[in-house]
Short mmCIF file of C-alpha atoms and ligand atoms in Angstrom, two decimals:
data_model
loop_
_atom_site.label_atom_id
_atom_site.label_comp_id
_atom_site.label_asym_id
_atom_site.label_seq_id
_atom_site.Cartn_x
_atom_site.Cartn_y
_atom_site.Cartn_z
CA UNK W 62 0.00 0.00 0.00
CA UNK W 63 1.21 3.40 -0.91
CA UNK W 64 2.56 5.28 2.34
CA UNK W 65 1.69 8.55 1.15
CA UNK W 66 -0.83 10.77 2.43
CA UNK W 67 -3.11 12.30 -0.19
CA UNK W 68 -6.98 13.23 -0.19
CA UNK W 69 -7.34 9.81 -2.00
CA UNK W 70 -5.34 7.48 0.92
CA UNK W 71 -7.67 9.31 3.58
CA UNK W 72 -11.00 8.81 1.59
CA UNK W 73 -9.84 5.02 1.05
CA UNK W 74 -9.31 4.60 4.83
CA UNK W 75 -12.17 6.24 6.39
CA UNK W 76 -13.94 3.39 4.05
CA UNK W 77 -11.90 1.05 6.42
CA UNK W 78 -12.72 2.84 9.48
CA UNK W 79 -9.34 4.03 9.62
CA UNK W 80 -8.01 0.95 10.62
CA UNK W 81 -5.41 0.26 7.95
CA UNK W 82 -3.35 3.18 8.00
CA UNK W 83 0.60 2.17 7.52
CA UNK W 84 2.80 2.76 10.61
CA UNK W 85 4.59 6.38 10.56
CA UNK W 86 8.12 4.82 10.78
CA UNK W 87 9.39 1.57 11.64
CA UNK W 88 10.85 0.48 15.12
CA UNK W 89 14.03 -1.49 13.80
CA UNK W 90 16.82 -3.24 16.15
CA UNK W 91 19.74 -1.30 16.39
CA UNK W 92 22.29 -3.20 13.74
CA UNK W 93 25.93 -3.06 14.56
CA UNK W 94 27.22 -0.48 12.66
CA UNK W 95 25.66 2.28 10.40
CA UNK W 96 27.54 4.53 8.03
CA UNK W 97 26.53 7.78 10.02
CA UNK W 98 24.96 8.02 13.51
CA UNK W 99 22.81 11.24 14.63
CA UNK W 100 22.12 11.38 18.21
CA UNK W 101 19.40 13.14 19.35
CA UNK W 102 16.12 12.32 17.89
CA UNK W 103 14.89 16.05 17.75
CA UNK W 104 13.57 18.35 14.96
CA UNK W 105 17.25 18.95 14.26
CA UNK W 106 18.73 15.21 14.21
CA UNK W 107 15.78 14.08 12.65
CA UNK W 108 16.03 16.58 9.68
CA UNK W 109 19.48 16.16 9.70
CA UNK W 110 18.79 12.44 8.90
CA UNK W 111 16.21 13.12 6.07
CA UNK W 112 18.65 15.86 4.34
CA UNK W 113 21.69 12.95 4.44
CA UNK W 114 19.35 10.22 2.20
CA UNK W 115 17.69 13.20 0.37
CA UNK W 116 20.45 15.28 -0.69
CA UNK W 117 23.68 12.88 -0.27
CA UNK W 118 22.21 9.55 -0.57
CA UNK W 119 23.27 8.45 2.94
CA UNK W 120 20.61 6.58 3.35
CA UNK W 121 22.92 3.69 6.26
CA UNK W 122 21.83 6.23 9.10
CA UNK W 123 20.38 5.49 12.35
CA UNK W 124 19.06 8.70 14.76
CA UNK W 125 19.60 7.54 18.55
CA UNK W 126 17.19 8.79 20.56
CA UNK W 127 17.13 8.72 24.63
CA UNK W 128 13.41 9.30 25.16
CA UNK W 129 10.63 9.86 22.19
CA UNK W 130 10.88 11.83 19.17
CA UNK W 131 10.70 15.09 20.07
CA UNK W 132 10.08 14.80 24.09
CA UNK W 133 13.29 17.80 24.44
CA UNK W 134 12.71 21.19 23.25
CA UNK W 135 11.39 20.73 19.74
CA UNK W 136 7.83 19.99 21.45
CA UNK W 137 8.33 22.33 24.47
CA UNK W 138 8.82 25.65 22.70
CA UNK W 139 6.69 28.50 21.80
CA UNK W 140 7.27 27.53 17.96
CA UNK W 141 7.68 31.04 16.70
CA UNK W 142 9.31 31.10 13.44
CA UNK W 143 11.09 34.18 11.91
CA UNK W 144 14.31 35.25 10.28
CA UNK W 145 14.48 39.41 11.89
CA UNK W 146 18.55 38.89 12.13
CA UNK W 147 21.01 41.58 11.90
CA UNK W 148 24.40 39.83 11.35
CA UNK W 149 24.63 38.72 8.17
CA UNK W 150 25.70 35.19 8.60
CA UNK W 151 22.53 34.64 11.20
CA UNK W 152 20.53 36.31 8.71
CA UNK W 153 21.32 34.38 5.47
CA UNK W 154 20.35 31.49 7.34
CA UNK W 155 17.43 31.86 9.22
CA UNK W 156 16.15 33.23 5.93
CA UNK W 157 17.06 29.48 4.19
CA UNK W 158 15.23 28.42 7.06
CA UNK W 159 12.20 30.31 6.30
CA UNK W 160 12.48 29.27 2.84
CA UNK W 161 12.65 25.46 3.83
CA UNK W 162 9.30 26.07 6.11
CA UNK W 163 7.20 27.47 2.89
CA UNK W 164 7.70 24.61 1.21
CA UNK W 165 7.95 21.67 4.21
CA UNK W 166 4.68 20.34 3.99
CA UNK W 167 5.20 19.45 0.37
CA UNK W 168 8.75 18.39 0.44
CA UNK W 169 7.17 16.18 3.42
CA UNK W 170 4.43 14.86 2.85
CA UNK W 171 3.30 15.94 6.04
CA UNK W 172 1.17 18.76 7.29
CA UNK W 173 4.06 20.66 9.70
CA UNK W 174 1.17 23.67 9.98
CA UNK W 175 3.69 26.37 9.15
CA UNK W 176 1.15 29.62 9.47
CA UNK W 177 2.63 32.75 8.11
CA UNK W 178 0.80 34.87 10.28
CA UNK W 179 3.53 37.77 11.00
CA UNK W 180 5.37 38.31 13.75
CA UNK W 181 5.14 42.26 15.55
CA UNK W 182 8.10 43.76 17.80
CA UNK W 183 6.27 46.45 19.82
CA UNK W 184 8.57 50.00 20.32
CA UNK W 185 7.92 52.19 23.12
CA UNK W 186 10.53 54.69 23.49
CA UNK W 187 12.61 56.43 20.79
CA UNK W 188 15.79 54.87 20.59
CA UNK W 189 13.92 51.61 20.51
CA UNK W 190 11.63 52.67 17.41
CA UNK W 191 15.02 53.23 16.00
CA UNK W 192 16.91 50.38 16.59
CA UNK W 193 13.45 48.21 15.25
CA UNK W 194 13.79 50.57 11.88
CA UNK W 195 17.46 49.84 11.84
CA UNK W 196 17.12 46.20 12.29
CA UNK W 197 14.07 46.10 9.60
CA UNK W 198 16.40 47.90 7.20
CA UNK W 199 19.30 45.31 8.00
CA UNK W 200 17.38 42.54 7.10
CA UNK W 201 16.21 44.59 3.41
CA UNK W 202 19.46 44.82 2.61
CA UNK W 203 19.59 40.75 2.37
CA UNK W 204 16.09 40.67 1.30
CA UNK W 205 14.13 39.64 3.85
CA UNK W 206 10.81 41.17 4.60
CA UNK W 207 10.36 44.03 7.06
CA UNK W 208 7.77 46.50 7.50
CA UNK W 209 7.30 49.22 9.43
CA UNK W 210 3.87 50.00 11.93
CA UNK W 211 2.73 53.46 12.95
CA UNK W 212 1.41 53.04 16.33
CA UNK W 213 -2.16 53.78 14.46
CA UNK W 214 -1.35 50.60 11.82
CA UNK W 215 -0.45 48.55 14.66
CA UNK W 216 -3.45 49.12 16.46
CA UNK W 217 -5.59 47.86 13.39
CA UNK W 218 -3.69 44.34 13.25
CA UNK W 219 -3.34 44.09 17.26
CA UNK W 220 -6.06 45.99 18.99
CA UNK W 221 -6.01 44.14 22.06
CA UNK W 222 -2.59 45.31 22.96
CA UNK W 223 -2.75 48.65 25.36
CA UNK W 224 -3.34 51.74 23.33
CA UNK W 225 -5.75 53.48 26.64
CA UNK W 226 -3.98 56.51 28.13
CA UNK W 227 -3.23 54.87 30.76
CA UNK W 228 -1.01 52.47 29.80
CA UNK W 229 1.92 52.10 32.02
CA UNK W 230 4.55 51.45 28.47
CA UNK W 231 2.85 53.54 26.06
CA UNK W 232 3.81 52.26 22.09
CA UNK W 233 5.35 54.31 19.73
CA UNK W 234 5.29 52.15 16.75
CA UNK W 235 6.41 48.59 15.96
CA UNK W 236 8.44 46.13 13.65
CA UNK W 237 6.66 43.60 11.20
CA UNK W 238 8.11 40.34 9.48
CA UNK W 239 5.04 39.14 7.74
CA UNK W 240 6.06 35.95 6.35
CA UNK W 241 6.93 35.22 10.47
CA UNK W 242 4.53 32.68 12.06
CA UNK W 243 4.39 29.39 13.81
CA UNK W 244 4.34 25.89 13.20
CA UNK W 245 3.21 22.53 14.98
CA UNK W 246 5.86 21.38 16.88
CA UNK W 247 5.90 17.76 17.32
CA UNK W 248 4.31 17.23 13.39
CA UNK W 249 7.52 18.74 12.61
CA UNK W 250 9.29 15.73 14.55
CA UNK W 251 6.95 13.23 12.81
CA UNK W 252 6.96 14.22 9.42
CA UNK W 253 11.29 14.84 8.91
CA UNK W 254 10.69 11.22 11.28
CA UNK W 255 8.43 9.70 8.44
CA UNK W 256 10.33 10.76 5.53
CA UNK W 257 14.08 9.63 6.45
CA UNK W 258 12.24 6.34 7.29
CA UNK W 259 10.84 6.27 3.88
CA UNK W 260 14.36 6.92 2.61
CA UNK W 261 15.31 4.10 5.00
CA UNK W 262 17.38 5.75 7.84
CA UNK W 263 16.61 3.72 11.08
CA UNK W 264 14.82 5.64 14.09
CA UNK W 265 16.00 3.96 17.45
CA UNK W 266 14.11 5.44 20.57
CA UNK W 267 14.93 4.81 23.95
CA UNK W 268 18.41 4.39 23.28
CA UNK W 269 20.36 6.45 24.91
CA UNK W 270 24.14 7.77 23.98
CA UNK W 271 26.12 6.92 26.69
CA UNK W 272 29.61 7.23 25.30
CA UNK W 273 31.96 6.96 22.68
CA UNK W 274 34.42 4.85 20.87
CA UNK W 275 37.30 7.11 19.46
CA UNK W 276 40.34 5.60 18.31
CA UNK W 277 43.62 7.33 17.24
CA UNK W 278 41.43 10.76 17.01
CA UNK W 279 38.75 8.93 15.23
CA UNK W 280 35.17 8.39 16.07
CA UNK W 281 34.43 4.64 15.72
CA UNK W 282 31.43 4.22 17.56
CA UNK W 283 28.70 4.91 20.28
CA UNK W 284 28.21 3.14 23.20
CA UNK W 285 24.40 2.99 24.29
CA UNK W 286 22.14 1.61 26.39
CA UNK W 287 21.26 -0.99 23.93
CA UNK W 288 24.77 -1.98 23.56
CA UNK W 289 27.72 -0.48 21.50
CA UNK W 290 27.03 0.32 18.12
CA UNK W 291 29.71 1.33 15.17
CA UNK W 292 29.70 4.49 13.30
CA UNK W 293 31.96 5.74 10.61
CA UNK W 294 30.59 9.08 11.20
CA UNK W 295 28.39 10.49 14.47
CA UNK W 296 26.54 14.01 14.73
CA UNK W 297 25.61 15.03 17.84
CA UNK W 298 22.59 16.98 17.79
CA UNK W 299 20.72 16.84 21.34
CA UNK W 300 19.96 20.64 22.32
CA UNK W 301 19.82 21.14 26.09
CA UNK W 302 22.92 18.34 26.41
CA UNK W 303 24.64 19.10 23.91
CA UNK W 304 28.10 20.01 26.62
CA UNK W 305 27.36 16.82 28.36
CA UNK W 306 27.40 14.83 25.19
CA UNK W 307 30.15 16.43 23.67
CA UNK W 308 31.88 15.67 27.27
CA UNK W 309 31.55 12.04 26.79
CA UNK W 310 33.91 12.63 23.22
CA UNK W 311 36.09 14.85 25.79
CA UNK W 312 35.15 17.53 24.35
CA UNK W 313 34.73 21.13 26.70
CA UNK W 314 32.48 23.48 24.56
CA UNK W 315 31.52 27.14 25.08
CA UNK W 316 27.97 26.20 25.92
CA UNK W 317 25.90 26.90 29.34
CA UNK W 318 22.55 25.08 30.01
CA UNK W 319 20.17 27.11 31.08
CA UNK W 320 16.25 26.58 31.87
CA UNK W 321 13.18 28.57 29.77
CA UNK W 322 9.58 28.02 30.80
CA UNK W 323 6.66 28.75 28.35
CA UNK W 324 2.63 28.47 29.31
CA UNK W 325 -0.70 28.44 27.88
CA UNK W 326 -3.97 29.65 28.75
CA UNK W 327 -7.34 27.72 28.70
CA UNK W 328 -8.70 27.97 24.87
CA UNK W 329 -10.74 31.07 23.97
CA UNK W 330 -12.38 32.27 20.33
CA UNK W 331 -9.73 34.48 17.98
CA UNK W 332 -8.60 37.30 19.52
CA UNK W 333 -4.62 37.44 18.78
CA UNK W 334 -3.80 37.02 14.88
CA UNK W 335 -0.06 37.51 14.92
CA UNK W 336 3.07 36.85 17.00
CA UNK W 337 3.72 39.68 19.31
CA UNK W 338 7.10 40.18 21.14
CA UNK W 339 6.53 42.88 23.36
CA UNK W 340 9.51 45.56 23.67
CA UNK W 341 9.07 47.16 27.32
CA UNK W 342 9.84 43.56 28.72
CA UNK W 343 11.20 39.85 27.56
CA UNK W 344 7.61 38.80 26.29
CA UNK W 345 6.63 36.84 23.85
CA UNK W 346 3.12 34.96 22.99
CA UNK W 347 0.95 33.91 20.28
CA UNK W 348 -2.56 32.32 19.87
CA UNK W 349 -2.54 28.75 18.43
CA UNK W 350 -4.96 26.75 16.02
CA UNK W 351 -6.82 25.32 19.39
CA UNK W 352 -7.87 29.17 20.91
CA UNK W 353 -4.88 28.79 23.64
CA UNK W 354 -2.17 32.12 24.29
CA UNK W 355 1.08 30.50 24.46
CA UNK W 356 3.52 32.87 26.20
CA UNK W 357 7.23 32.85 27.00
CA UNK W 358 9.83 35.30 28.61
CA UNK W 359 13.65 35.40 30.14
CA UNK W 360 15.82 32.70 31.11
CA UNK W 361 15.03 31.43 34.63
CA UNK W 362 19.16 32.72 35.07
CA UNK W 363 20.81 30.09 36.89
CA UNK W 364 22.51 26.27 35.20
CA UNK W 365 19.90 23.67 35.07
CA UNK W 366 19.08 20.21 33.46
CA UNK W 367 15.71 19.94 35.24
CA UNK W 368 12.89 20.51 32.61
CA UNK W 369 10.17 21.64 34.53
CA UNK W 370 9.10 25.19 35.04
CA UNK W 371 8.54 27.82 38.70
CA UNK W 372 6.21 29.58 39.93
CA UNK W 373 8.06 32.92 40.33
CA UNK W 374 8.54 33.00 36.03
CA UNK W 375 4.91 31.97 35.61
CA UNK W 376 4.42 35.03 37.73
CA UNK W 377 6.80 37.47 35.84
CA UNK W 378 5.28 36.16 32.57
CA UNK W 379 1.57 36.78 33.43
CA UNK W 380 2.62 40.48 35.01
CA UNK W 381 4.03 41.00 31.35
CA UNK W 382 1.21 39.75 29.80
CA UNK W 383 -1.47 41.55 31.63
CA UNK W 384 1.01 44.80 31.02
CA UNK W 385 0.88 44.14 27.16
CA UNK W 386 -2.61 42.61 26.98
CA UNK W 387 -4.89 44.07 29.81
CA UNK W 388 -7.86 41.76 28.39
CA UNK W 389 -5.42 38.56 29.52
CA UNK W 390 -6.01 39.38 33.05
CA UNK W 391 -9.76 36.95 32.51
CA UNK W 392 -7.48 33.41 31.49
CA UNK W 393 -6.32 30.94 33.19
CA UNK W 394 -3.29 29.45 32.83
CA UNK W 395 -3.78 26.00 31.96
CA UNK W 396 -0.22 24.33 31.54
CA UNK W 397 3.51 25.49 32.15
CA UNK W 398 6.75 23.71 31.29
CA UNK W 399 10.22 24.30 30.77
CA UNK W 400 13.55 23.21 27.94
CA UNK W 401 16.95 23.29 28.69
CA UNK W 402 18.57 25.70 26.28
CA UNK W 403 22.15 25.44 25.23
CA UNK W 404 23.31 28.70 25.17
CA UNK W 405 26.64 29.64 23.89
CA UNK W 406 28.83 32.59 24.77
CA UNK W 407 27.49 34.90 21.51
CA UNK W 408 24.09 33.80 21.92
CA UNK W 409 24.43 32.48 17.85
CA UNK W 410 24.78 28.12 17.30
CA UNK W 411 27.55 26.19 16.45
CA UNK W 412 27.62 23.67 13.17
CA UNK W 413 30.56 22.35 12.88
CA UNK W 414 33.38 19.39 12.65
CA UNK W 415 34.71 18.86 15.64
CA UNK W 416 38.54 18.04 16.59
CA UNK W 417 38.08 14.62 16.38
CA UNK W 418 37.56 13.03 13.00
CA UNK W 419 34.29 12.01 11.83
CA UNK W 420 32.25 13.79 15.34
CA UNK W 421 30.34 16.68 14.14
CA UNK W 422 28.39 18.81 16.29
CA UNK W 423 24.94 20.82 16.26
CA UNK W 424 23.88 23.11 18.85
CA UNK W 425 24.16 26.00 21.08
CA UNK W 426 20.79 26.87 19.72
CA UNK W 427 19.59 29.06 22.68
CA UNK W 428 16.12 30.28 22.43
CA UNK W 429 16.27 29.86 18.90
CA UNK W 430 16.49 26.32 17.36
CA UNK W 431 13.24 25.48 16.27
CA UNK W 432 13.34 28.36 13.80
CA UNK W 433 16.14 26.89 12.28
CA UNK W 434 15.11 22.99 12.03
CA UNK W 435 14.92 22.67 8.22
CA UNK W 436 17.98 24.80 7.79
CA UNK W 437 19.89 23.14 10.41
CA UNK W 438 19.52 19.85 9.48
CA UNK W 439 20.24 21.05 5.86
CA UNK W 440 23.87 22.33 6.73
CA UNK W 441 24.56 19.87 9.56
CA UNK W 442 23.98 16.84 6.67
CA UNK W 443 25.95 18.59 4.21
CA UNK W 444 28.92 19.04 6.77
CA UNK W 445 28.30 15.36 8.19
CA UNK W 446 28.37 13.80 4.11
CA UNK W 447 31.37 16.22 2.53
CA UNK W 448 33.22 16.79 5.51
CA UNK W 449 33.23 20.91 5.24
CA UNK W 450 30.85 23.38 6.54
CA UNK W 451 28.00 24.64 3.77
CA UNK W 452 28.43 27.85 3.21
CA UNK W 453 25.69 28.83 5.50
CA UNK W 454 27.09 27.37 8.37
CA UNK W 455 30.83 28.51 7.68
CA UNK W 456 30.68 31.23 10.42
CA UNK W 457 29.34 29.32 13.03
CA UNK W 458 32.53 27.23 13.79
CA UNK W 459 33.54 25.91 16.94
CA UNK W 460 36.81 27.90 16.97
CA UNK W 461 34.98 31.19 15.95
CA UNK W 462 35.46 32.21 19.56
CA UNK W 463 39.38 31.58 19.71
CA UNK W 464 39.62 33.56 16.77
CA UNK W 465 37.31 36.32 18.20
CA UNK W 466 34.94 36.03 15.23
CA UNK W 467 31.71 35.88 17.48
CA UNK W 468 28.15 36.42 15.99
CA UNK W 469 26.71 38.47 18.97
CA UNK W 470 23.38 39.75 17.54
CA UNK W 471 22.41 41.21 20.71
CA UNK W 472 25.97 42.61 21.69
CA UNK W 473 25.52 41.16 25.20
CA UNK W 474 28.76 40.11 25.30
CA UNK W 475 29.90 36.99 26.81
CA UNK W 476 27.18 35.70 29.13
CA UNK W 477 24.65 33.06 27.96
CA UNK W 478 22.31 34.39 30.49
CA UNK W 479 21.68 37.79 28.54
CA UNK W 480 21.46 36.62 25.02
C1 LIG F 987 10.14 27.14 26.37
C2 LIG F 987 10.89 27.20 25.08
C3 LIG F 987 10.50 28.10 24.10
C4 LIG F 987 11.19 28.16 22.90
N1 LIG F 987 10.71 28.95 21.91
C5 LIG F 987 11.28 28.94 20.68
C6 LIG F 987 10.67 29.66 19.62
O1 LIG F 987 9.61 30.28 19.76
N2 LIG F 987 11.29 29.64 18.41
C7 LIG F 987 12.45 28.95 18.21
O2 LIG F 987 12.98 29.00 17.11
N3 LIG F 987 13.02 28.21 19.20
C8 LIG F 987 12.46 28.17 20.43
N4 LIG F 987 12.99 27.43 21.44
C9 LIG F 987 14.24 26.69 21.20
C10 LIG F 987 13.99 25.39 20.45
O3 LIG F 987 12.97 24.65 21.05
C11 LIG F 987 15.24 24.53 20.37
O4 LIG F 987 16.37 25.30 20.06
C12 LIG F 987 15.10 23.44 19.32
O5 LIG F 987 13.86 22.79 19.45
C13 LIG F 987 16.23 22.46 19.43
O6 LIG F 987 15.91 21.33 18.64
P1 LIG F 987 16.79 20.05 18.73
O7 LIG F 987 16.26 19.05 17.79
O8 LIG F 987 18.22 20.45 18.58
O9 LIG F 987 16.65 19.60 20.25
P2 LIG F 987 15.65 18.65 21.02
O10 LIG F 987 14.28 18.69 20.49
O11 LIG F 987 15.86 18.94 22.47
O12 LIG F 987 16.23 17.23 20.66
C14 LIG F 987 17.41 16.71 21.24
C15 LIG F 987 17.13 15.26 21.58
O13 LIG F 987 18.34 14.67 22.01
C16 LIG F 987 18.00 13.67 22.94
N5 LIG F 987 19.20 13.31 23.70
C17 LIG F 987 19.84 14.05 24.65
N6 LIG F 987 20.88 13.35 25.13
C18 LIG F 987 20.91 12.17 24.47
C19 LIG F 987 21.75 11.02 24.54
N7 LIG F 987 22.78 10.95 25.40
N8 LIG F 987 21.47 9.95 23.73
C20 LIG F 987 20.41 10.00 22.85
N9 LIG F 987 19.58 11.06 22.78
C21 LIG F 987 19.84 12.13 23.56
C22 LIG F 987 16.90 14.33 23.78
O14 LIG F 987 16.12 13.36 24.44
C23 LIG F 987 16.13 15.10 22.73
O15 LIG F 987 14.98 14.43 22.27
C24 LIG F 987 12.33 27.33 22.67
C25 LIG F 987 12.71 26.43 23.65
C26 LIG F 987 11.99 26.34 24.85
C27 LIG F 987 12.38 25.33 25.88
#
């Protein structure tokens, strides 16, 4: 039976009361050795994976996964997907990225949701109406869509926000990327999941990476908890643990772990029609396709591996929220969680070769990673199959901060905590 999904495959099987639907993906034994190995079973490893058979026709791949597909931070994030990046090198590929999510349903056969709903960046004092021109004008100049709101235009897409004369951060205008928006999270795990399986890469959950095999400065191998398995190449692409994993190769990177919460309301009708990232405070939120706000904010600012969220950033996040959006003050709060973010000292990710032949490493993707999934596994396959950085991912090297060639968009200098 064909494993595509089409109008015709769902008409066929609600005949069949949906009962003979093809598995996703297959659950294979581990075998003993696989060309390439991609740990981390994430948007990011998984996409990596689909890119290798798709575009290199490394299709002797197996993704090692400790938990479920996409039980880290590609389902635990606020899912807001943009490319408003100053630097040029962060620009030119969250852009790709972008580019990849237009077309990601098709090239997967898989509904990923990708709504282009526009993301706003509210101003509220002078210099920071100018700095949101400057950075809309930055991103022109590599031709990426920017727009800019009067405080009257802004009102029209966003009334809810506080425009009475009493609010406490008055706005003064506002940044647009229209072809921003959001995307389903875990659908994004499933479908890169369904079509490397299709292209025959092996998904192995509940197998956890617990070290390596490296022999005269070459990776051999992984050990796991399923037994060791042999590699000629491994990619390490696990997020939050991405300076634990790496420690297992020996490897110290320039990476901090650090804990971000996000939350949701109970469901309500359409009120909020865009992304809004509110500039008088770190806030962030968006409605999704089920009536819920989904909000965000700062780090919680101290090293963590535990992914579960605190009461005192639910409570910063809500004061935010009722300061942006009085009319939030009636929801409740229905869920909060947290990820653990692997920050890196310029805030910008690293995709790279690592010292040790044949280990490549993805991450350092602070708050920003699920933006860059289709990108990210794009570049990190072409570096894993040719053994050089794409183009795209040329600046962020490993080194880059040993040759003092950091990408600090925010110019926070070095501390993970502020980028
Ligand atoms: C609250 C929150 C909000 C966010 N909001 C946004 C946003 O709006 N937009 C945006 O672009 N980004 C956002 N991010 C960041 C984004 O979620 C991540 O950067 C991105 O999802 C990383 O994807 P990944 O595939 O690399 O990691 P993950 O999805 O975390 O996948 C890594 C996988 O590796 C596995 N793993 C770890 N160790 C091992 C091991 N030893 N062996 C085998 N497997 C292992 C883990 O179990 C995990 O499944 C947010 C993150 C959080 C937590």
């Amino acid at each position: 039976m064909s494993r595509r999904y089409s109008i015709f495959t769902l008409a066929r099987n609600a005949v069949s009361h949906h009962e003979g639907w093809a598995e996703a993906w297959r659950s294979p034994e581990p075998k003993r050795a696989y060309s390439v190995i991609v740990i981390g079973g994430g948007g990011h490893g998984l996409a990596t994976a689909y890119y290798l058979a798709k575009e290199h026709g490394v299709t002797d791949v197996a993704v090692l996964e400790k938990g479920w597909l996409g039980g880290g931070n590609t389902a635990r994030n606020t899912t807001h997907v943009r490319s408003d990046y100053i630097l040029d090198e962060n620009a030119r590929f969250y852009e790709q990225s972008v580019k990849l999510w237009e077309g990601l349903s098709q090239e997967l056969n898989y509904n990923v949701m990708f709504s282009q709903r526009g993301m706003v960046r509210t101003g509220h004092f002078d210099a920071q109406t100018q700095a949101l021109i400057r950075r809309g004008n930055g991103m022109r100049l590599n031709a990426i869509d920017a727009v800019f709101l009067s405080r009257e235009e802004l009102r029209r897409l966003v009334p809810i926000l506080d425009f009475s004369p009493q609010a406490r951060f008055p706005i003064t205008g506002a940044f647009f990327q229209p072809r921003a928006g959001i995307a389903r999270h875990d659908a994004v795990a499933w479908g890169f999941a369904r079509a490397a399986d299709a292209r025959g890469v092996d998904i192995i959950q509940n197998c956890e990476v617990t070290g390596f095999v490296i022999e005269g400065g070459r990776v051999r191998g992984v050990e796991t908890t399923r037994g060791p398995i042999g590699a000629g190449k491994v990619g390490i692409a696990v997020a939050g643990h991405t300076s634990h994993v790496a420690a297992m190769a020996g490897l110290r990177l320039r990476i901090e772990s650090h804990l971000l919460q996000a939350m949701v309301t109970e469901p309500v009708k359409p009120i909020l029609h865009t992304v809004v990232s509110f500039g008088a405070g770190h806030f962030y939120t968006n409605q999704t396709d089920k009536g819920e706000i989904v909000m965000g904010g700062d780090l919680d600012g101290y090293n963590s591996y535990a992914q579960r969220g605190n009461l005192p950033m639910v409570e910063r996040v809500a004061a935010a929220a009722v300061t942006a959006f009085p009319c939030f003050s009636r929801l409740r709060i229905m869920r909060h969680w947290a990820g653990v973010m692997d920050m890196t000292m310029d805030g910008s990710p690293i995709i790279a070769k690592t010292p040790i032949e044949g280990l490549y490493v993805d991450g350092g993707w602070c708050y920003g990673g699920f933006k860059a999934t289709p990108a990210s596994g794009f570049v990190f396959a072409h570096t894993i199959a040719q053994d050089r950085p794409h183009f795209l991912n040329e600046a962020f090297a490993l080194d880059r901060f040993e040759r003092g060639h950091a990408l600090d968009e925010r110019g926070a200098g070095p501390y993970p905590g502020l980028h």
